[in-house]
GROMACS .gro file of C-alpha atoms in nm:
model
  438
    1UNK     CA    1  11.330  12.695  14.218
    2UNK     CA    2  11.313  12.953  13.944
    3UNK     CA    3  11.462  12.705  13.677
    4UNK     CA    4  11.196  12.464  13.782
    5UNK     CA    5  10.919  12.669  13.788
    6UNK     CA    6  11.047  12.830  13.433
    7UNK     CA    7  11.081  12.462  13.295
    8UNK     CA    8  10.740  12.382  13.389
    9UNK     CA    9  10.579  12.691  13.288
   10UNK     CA   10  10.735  12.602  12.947
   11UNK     CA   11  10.605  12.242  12.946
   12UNK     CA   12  10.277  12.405  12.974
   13UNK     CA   13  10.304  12.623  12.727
   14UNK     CA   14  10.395  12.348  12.503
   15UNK     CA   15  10.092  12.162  12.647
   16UNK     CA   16   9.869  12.405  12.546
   17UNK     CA   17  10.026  12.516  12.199
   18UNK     CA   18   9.985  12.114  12.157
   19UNK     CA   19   9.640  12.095  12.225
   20UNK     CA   20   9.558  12.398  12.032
   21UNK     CA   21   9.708  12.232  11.742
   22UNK     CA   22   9.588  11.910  11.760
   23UNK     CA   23   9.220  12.084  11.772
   24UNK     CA   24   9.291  12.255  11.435
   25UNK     CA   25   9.411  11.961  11.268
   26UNK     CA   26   9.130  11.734  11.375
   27UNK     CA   27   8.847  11.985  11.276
   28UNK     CA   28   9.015  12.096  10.915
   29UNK     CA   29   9.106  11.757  10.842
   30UNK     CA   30   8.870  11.490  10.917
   31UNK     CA   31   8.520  11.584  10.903
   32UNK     CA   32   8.645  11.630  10.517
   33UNK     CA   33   8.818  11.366  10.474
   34UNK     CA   34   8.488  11.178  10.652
   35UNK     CA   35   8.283  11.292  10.371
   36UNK     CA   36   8.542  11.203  10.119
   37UNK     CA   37   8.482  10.856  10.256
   38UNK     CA   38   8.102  10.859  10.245
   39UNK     CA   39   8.104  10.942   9.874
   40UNK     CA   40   8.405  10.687   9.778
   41UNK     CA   41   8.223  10.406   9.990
   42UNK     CA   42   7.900  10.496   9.850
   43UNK     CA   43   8.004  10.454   9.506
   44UNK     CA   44   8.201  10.108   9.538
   45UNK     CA   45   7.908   9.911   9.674
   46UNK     CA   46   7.608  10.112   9.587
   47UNK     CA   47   7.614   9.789   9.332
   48UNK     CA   48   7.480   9.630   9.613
   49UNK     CA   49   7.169   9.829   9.555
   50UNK     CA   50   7.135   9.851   9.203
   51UNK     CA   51   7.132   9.496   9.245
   52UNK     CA   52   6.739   9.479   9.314
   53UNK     CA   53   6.677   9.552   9.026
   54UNK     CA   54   6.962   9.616   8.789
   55UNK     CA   55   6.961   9.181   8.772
   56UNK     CA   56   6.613   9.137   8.637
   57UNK     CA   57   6.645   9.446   8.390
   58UNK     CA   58   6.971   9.322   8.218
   59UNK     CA   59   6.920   8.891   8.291
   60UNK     CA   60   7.284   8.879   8.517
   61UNK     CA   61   7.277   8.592   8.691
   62UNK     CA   62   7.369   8.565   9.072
   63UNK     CA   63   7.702   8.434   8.952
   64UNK     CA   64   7.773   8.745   8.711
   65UNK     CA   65   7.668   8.986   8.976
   66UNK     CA   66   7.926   8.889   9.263
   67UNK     CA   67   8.183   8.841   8.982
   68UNK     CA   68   8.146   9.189   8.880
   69UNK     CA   69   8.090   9.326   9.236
   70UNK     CA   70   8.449   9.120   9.341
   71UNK     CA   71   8.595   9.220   9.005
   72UNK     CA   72   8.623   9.582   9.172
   73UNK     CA   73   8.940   9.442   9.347
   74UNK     CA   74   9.132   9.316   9.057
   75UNK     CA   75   9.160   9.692   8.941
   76UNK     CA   76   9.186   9.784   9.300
   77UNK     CA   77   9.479   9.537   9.382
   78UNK     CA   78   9.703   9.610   9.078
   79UNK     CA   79   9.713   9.991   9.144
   80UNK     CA   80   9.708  10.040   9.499
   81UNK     CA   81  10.098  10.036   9.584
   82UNK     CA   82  10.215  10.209   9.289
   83UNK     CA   83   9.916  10.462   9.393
   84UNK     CA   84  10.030  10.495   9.734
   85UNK     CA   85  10.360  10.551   9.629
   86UNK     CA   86  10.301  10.837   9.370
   87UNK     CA   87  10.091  11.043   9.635
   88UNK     CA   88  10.384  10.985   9.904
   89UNK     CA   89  10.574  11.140   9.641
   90UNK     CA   90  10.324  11.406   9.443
   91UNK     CA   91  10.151  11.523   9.759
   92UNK     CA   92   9.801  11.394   9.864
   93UNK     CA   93   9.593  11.714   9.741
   94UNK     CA   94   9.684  11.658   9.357
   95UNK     CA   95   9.648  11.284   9.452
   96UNK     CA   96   9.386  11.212   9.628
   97UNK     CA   97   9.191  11.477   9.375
   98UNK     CA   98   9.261  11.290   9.065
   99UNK     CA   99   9.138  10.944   9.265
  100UNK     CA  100   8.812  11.142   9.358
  101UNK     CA  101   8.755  11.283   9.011
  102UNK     CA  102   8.810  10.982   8.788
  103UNK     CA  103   8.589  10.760   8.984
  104UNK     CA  104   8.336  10.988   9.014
  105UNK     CA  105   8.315  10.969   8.619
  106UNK     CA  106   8.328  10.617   8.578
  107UNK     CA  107   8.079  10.538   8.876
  108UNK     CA  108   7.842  10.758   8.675
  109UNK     CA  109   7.957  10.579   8.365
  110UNK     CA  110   7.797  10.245   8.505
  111UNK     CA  111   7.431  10.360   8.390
  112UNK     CA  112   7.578  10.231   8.062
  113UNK     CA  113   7.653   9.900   8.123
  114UNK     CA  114   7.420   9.630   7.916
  115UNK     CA  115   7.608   9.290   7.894
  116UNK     CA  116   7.793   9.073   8.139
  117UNK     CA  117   8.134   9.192   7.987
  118UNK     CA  118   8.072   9.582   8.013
  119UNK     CA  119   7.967   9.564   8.370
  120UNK     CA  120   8.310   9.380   8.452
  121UNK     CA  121   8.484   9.636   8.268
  122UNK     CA  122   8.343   9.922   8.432
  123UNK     CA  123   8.368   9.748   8.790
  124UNK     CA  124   8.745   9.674   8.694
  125UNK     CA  125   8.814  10.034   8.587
  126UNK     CA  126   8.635  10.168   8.944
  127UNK     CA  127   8.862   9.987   9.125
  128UNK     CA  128   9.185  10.096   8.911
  129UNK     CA  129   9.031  10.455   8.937
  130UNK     CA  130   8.943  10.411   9.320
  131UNK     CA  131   9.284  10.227   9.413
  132UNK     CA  132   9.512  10.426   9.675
  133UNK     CA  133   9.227  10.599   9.819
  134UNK     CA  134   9.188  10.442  10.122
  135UNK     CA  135   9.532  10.354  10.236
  136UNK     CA  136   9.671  10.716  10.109
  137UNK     CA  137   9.411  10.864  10.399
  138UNK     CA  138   9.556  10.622  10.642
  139UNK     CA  139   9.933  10.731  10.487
  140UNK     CA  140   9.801  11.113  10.548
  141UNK     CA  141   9.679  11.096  10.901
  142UNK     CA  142  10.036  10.980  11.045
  143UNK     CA  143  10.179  11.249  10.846
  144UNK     CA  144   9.990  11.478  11.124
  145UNK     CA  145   9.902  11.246  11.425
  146UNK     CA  146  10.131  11.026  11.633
  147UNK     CA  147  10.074  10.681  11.719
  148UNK     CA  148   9.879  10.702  12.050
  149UNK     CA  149   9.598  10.931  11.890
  150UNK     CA  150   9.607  10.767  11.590
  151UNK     CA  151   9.336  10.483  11.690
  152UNK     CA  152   9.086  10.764  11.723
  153UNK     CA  153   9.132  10.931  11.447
  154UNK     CA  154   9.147  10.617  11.257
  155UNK     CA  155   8.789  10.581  11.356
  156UNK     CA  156   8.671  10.953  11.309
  157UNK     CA  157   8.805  10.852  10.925
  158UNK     CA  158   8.648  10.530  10.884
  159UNK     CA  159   8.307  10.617  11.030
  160UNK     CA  160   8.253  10.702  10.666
  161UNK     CA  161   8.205  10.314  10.589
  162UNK     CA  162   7.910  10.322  10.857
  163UNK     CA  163   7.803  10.660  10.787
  164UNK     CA  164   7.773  10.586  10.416
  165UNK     CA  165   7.542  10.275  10.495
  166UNK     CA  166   7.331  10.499  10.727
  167UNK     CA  167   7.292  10.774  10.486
  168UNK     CA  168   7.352  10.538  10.164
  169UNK     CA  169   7.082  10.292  10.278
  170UNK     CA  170   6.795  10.547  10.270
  171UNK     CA  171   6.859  10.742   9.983
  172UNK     CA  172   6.965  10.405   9.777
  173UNK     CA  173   6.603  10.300   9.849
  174UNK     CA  174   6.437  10.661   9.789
  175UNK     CA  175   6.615  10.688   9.457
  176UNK     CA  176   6.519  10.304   9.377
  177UNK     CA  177   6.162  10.395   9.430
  178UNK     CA  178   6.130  10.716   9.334
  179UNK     CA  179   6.285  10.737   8.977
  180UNK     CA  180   6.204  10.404   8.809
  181UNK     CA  181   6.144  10.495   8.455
  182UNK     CA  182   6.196  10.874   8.489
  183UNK     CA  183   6.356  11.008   8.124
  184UNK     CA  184   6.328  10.646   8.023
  185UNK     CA  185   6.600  10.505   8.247
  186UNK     CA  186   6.591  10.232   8.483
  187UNK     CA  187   6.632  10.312   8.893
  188UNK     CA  188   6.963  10.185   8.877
  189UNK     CA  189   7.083  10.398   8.613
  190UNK     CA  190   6.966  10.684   8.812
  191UNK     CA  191   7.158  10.554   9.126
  192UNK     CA  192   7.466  10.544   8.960
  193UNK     CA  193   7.448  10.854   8.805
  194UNK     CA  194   7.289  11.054   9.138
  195UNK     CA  195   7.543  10.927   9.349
  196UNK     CA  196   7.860  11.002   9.155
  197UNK     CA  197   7.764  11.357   9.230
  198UNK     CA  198   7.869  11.416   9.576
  199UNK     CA  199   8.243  11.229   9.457
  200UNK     CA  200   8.323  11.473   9.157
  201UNK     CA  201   8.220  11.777   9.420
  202UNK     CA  202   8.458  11.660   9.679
  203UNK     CA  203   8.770  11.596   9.470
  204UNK     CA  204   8.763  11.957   9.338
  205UNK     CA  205   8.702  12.112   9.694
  206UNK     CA  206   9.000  11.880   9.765
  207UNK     CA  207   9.213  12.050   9.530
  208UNK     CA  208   9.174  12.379   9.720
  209UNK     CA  209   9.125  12.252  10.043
  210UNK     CA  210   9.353  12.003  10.146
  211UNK     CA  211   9.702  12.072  10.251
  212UNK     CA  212  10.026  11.834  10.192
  213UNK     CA  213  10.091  11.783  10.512
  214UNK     CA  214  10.187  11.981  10.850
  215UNK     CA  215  10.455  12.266  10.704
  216UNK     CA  216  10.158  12.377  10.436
  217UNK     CA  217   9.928  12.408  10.677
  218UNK     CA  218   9.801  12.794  10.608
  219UNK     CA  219   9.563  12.765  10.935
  220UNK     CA  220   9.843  12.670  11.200
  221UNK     CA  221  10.090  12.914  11.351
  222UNK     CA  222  10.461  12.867  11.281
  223UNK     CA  223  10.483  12.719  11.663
  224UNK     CA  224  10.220  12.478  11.610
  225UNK     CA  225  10.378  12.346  11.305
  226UNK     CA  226  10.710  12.305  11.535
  227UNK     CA  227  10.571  12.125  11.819
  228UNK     CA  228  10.321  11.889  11.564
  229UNK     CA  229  10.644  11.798  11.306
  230UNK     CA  230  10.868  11.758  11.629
  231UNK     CA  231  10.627  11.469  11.743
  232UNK     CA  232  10.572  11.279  11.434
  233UNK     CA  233  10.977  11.265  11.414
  234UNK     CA  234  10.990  11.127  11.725
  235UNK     CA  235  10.747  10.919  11.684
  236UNK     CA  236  10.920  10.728  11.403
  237UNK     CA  237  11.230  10.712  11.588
  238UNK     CA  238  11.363  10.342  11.558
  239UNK     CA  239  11.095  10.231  11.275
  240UNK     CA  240  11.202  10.116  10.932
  241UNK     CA  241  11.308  10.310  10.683
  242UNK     CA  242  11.355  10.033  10.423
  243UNK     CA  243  11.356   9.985  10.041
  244UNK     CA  244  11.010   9.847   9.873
  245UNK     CA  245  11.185   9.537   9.787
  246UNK     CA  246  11.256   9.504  10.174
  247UNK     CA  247  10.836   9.561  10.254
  248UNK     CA  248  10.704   9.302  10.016
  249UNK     CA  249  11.001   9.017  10.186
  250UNK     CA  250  10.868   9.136  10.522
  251UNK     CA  251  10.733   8.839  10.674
  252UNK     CA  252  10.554   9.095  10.958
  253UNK     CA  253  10.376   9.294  10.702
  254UNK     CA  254  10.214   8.925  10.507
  255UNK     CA  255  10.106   8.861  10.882
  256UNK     CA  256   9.911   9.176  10.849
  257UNK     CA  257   9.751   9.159  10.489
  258UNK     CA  258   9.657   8.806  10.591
  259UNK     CA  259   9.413   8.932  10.866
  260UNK     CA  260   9.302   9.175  10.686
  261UNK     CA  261   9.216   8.954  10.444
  262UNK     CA  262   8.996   8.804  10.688
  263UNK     CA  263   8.885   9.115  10.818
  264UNK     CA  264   8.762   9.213  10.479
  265UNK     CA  265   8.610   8.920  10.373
  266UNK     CA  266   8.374   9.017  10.664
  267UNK     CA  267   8.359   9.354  10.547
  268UNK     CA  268   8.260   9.322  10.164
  269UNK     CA  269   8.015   9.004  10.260
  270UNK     CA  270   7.806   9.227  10.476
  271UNK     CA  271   7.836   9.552  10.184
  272UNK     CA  272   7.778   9.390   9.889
  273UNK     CA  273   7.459   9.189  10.042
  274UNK     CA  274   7.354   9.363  10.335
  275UNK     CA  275   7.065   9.467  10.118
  276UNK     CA  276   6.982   9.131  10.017
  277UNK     CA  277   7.017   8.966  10.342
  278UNK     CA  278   6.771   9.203  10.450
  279UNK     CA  279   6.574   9.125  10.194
  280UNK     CA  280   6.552   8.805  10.221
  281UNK     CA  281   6.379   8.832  10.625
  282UNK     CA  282   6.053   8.884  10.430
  283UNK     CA  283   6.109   9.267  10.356
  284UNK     CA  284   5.957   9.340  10.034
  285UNK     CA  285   5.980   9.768   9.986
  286UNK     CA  286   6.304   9.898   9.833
  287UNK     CA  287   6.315  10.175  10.045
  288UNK     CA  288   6.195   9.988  10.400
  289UNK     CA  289   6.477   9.763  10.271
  290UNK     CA  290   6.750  10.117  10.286
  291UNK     CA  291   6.570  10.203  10.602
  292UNK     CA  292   6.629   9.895  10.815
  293UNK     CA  293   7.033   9.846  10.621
  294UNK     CA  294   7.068  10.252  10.789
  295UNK     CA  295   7.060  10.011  11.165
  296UNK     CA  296   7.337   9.802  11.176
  297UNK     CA  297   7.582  10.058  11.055
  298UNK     CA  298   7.460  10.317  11.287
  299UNK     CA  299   7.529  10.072  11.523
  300UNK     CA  300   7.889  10.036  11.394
  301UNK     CA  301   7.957  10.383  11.422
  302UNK     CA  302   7.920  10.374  11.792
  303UNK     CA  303   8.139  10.032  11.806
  304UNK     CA  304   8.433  10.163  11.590
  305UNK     CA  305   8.453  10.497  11.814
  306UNK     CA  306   8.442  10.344  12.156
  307UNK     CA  307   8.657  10.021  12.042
  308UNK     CA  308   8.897  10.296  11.876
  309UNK     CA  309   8.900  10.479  12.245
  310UNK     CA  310   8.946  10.181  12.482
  311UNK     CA  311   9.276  10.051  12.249
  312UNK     CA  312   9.390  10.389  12.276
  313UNK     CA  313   9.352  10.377  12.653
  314UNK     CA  314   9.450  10.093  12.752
  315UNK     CA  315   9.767  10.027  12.484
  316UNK     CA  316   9.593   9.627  12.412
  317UNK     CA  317   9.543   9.573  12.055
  318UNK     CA  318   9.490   9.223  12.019
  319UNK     CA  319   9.230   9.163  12.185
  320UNK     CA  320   9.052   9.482  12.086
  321UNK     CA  321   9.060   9.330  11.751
  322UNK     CA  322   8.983   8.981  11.773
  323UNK     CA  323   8.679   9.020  12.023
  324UNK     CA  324   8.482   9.255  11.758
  325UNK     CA  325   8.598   8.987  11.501
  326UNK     CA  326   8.432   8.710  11.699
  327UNK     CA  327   8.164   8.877  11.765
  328UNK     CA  328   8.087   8.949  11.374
  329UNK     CA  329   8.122   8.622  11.265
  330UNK     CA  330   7.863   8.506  11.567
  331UNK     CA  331   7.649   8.790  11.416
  332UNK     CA  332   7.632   8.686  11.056
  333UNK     CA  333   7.611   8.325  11.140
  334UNK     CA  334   7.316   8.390  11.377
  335UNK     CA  335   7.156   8.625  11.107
  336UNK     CA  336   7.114   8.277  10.850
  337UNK     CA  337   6.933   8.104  11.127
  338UNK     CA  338   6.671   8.387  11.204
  339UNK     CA  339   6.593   8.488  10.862
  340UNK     CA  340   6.254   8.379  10.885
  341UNK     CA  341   6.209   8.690  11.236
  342UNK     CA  342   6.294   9.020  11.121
  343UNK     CA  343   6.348   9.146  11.454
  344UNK     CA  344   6.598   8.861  11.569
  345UNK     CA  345   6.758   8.859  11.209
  346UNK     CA  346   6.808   9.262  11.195
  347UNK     CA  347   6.993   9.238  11.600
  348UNK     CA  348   7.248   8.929  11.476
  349UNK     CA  349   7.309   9.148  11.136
  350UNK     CA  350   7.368   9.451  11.358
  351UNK     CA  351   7.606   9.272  11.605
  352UNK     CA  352   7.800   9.106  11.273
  353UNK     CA  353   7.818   9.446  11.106
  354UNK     CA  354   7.914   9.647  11.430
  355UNK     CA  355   8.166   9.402  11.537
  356UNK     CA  356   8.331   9.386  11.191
  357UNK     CA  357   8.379   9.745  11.165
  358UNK     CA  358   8.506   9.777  11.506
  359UNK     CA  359   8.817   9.579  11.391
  360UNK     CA  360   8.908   9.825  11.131
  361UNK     CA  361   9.095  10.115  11.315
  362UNK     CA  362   9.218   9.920  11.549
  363UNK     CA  363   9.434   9.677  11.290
  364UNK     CA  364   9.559  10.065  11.092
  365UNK     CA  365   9.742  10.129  11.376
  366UNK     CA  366   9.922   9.800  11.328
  367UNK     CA  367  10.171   9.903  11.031
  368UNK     CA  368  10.200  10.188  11.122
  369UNK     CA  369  10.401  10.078  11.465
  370UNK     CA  370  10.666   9.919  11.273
  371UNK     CA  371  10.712  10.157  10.932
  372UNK     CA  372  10.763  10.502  10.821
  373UNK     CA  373  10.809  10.731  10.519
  374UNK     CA  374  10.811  10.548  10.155
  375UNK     CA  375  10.826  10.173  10.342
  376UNK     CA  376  10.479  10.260  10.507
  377UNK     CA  377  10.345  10.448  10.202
  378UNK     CA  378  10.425  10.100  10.010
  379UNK     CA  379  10.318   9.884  10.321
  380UNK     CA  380   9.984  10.032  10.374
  381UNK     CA  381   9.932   9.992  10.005
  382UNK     CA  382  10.019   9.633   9.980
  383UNK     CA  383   9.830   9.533  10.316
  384UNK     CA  384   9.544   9.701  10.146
  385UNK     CA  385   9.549   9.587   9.808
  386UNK     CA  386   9.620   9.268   9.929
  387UNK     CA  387   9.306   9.253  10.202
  388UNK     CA  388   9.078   9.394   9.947
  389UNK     CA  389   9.066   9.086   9.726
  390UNK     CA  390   8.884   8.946   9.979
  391UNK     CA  391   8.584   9.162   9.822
  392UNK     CA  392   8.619   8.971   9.492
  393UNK     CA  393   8.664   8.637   9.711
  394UNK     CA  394   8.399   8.696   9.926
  395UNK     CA  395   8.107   8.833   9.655
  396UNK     CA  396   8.236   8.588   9.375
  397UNK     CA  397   8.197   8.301   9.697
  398UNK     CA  398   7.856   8.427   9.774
  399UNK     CA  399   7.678   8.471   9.451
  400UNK     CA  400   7.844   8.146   9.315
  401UNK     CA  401   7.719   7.965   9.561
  402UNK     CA  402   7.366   8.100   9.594
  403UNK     CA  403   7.318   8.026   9.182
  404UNK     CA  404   7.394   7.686   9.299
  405UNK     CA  405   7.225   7.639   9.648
  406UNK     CA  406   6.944   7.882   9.591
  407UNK     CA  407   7.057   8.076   9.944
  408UNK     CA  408   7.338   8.307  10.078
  409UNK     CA  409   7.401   8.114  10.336
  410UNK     CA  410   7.680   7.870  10.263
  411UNK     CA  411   7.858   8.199  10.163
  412UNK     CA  412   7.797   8.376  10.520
  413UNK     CA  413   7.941   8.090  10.684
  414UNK     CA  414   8.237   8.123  10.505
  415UNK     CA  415   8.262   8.480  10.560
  416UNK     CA  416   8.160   8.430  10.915
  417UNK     CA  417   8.437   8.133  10.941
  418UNK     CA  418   8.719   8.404  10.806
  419UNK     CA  419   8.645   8.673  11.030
  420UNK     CA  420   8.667   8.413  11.332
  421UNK     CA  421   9.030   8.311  11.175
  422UNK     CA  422   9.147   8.704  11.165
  423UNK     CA  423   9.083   8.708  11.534
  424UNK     CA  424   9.261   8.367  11.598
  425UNK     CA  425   9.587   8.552  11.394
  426UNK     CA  426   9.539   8.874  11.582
  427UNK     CA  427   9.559   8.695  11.915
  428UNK     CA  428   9.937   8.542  11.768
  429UNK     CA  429  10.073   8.854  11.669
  430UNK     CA  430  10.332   8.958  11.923
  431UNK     CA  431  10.225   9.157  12.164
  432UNK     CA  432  10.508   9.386  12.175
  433UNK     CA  433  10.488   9.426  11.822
  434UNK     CA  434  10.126   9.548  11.746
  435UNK     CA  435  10.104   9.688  12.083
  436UNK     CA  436  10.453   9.900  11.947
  437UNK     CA  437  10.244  10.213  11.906
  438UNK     CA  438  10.157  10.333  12.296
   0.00000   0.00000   0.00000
């Protein structure tokens, strides 16, 4: 009796040193890596904003806009798995730093753009700036958190997509109003410049703040670090360890990128002309326009947390995937068909973007089942880079076809039509695979 009651007095005082630990890592890590996201997101699609005006003020077409709005991904899709790669191997504070820094400068840089040619050069050079970002955050979080709370914290991270709409929306539309002509420059100059701000602040907080990983961890107690390293090694007991040749001939990982692709093609159709779809329900004010594009992604916040939770839960992934998908493509489609209510148009455009976002954490925890060490870091990067040309697809699609049809909606159906396929690929995954990580 004394062995057992010793043995489960220790279990609980692993329990607790667990918990404990957990606790520290989720409040030092991603509330700041959150706001990280805010500023990055704000700064790739803030374009979406400048837009209003930015196209009258410089005569881009509708065609040169989403071409330099998808051009973003060009730069982003080159860079991503060699960037991924380098921070596996640098460290993610110096890393993810340098990312912060450099496209804070060249976000700011935009206010200079004049001609078709410089805006695609700048838009090009975001994306090679911005590339590794994202997927080195996902690569980060299962250096500290195992599979079955990695959902949720999957969705604490990418709230910043939401969160930067809800925030973004508003003070896109205040700055729009409030500082046309001030010093002599346009609205959109100001934009660009005003909201690189927050991005160059960050990345040198990062280089203080942010710790490698679990053993440099100043704030947690030689124990903690034990019990936290001991179960992210067993957690990657009997996942690959292969060679990056071996990741990009991985028929499982193409699987992935391609419904990402889809995923993002939902994604980048609703960020890059959110704004205008709104717009186009008979909303005339800039900044009424930020304040109604603030409700559909603080709708999404709410969808990504409590989708996140219930796949957690419950261990299904599928489904939890390809029901949000569904439901976004419904959304969008819906949103076309009611642009002449605002009320009716606004609910469809909040289901499409709520639904959309709600896939997001749920697929991350998808490559991560089946990979570790440098075959995820180069995994994650190639599913990335790979989905994220779906935001030069879908904005090039979009604006291409509105020059020629005079509306966005032949472009939303596509969108809408890509999301639905994403779920229909989800749902033939095998279950056992992307289920793996309960």
């Amino acid at each position: 009796m004394d062995i057992i009651a010793k043995t489960n007095h220790a279990a609980l005082d692993r329990a607790t040193v667990e918990s404990r630990a957990y606790a520290k890592a989720t409040v030092r890590l991603l509330p700041f890596l959150f706001l990280c996201y805010v500023a990055a997101y704000l700064d790739r699609v803030n374009v979406g904003f400048a837009k209003l005006q930015m196209l009258n003020d410089l005569a881009f077409s509708e065609t040169v806009y989403g071409l330099g709005a998808g051009i973003f991904f060009i730069g982003y899709f080159l860079f991503e798995v060699p960037s991924n790669i380098i921070m596996h191997r640098v460290g993610a504070r110096v890393w993810i730093a340098r990312i912060m820094i450099t496209w804070a400068v060249i976000s700011a840089a935009s206010l200079f753009v004049k001609t078709p040619t410089a805006f695609y050069v700048m838009r090009f050079l975001l994306g090679v700036a911005e590339a590794g970002f994202f997927p080195g955050i996902v690569l980060y979080l299962t250096y500290w958190f195992p599979a079955e709370r990695r959902g949720r914290m999957n969705a604490l991270f990418m709230m910043g997509i939401p969160i930067a709409g809800v925030v973004g929306g508003p003070v896109s539309g205040w700055i729009m109003n409030a500082f046309q002509g001030v010093g002599g420059w346009s609205n959109w100059q100001w934009l660009f410049l005003l909201e690189a701000i927050p991005s160059a602040v960050l990345g040198v907080v990062t280089l203080c703040y942010l710790p490698n990983g679990i053993r440099a961890a100043s704030w947690l107690t030689d124990e903690e670090k034990d019990v936290l390293a001991a179960n992210i090694e067993r957690d990657n007991i009997g996942k690959t360890h292969g060679t990056l040749s071996g990741v990009f001939t991985d028929a499982r990982v193409w699987k992935m990128a391609a419904i990402y692709f889809c995923c993002m093609m939902g994604l980048y159709g609703i960020s890059f002309y959110l704004p205008t779809l709104v717009k186009a329900t008979g909303v005339k004010s800039a900044l009424d326009v930020g304040l109604l594009t603030a409700i559909p992604y603080l709708c999404a916040v709410a969808s990504m947390f409590f989708v996140a939770r219930s796949a957690d839960r419950t261990g299904e992934r599928r489904w939890h995937f390809a029901v949000p998908a569904v439901l976004a493509g419904a959304g969008l489609f819906a949103s076309t068909q009611l642009s002449g209510n605002i009320p009716l148009a606004m609910v469809a455009l909040t289901v499409g973007t709520a639904g959309m976002l709600a896939t997001m954490p749920v697929f991350w925890t998808y490559p991560s089942a089946i990979l570790a060490g440098g075959s995820a870091a180069a995994a994650i990067g190639m599913i990335n880079s790979i989905g994220n040309l779906a935001g030069f697809v879908s904005a090039s699609i979009i604006g291409w076809m509105k020059d020629v049809t005079h509306s966005t909606n032949a472009g939303i159906y596509c969108v809408a039509g890509a999301l639905v396929l994403g779920a229909v690929l989800a749902l033939r995954q095998p279950r056992e695979l992307v289920n793996k990580a309960d």
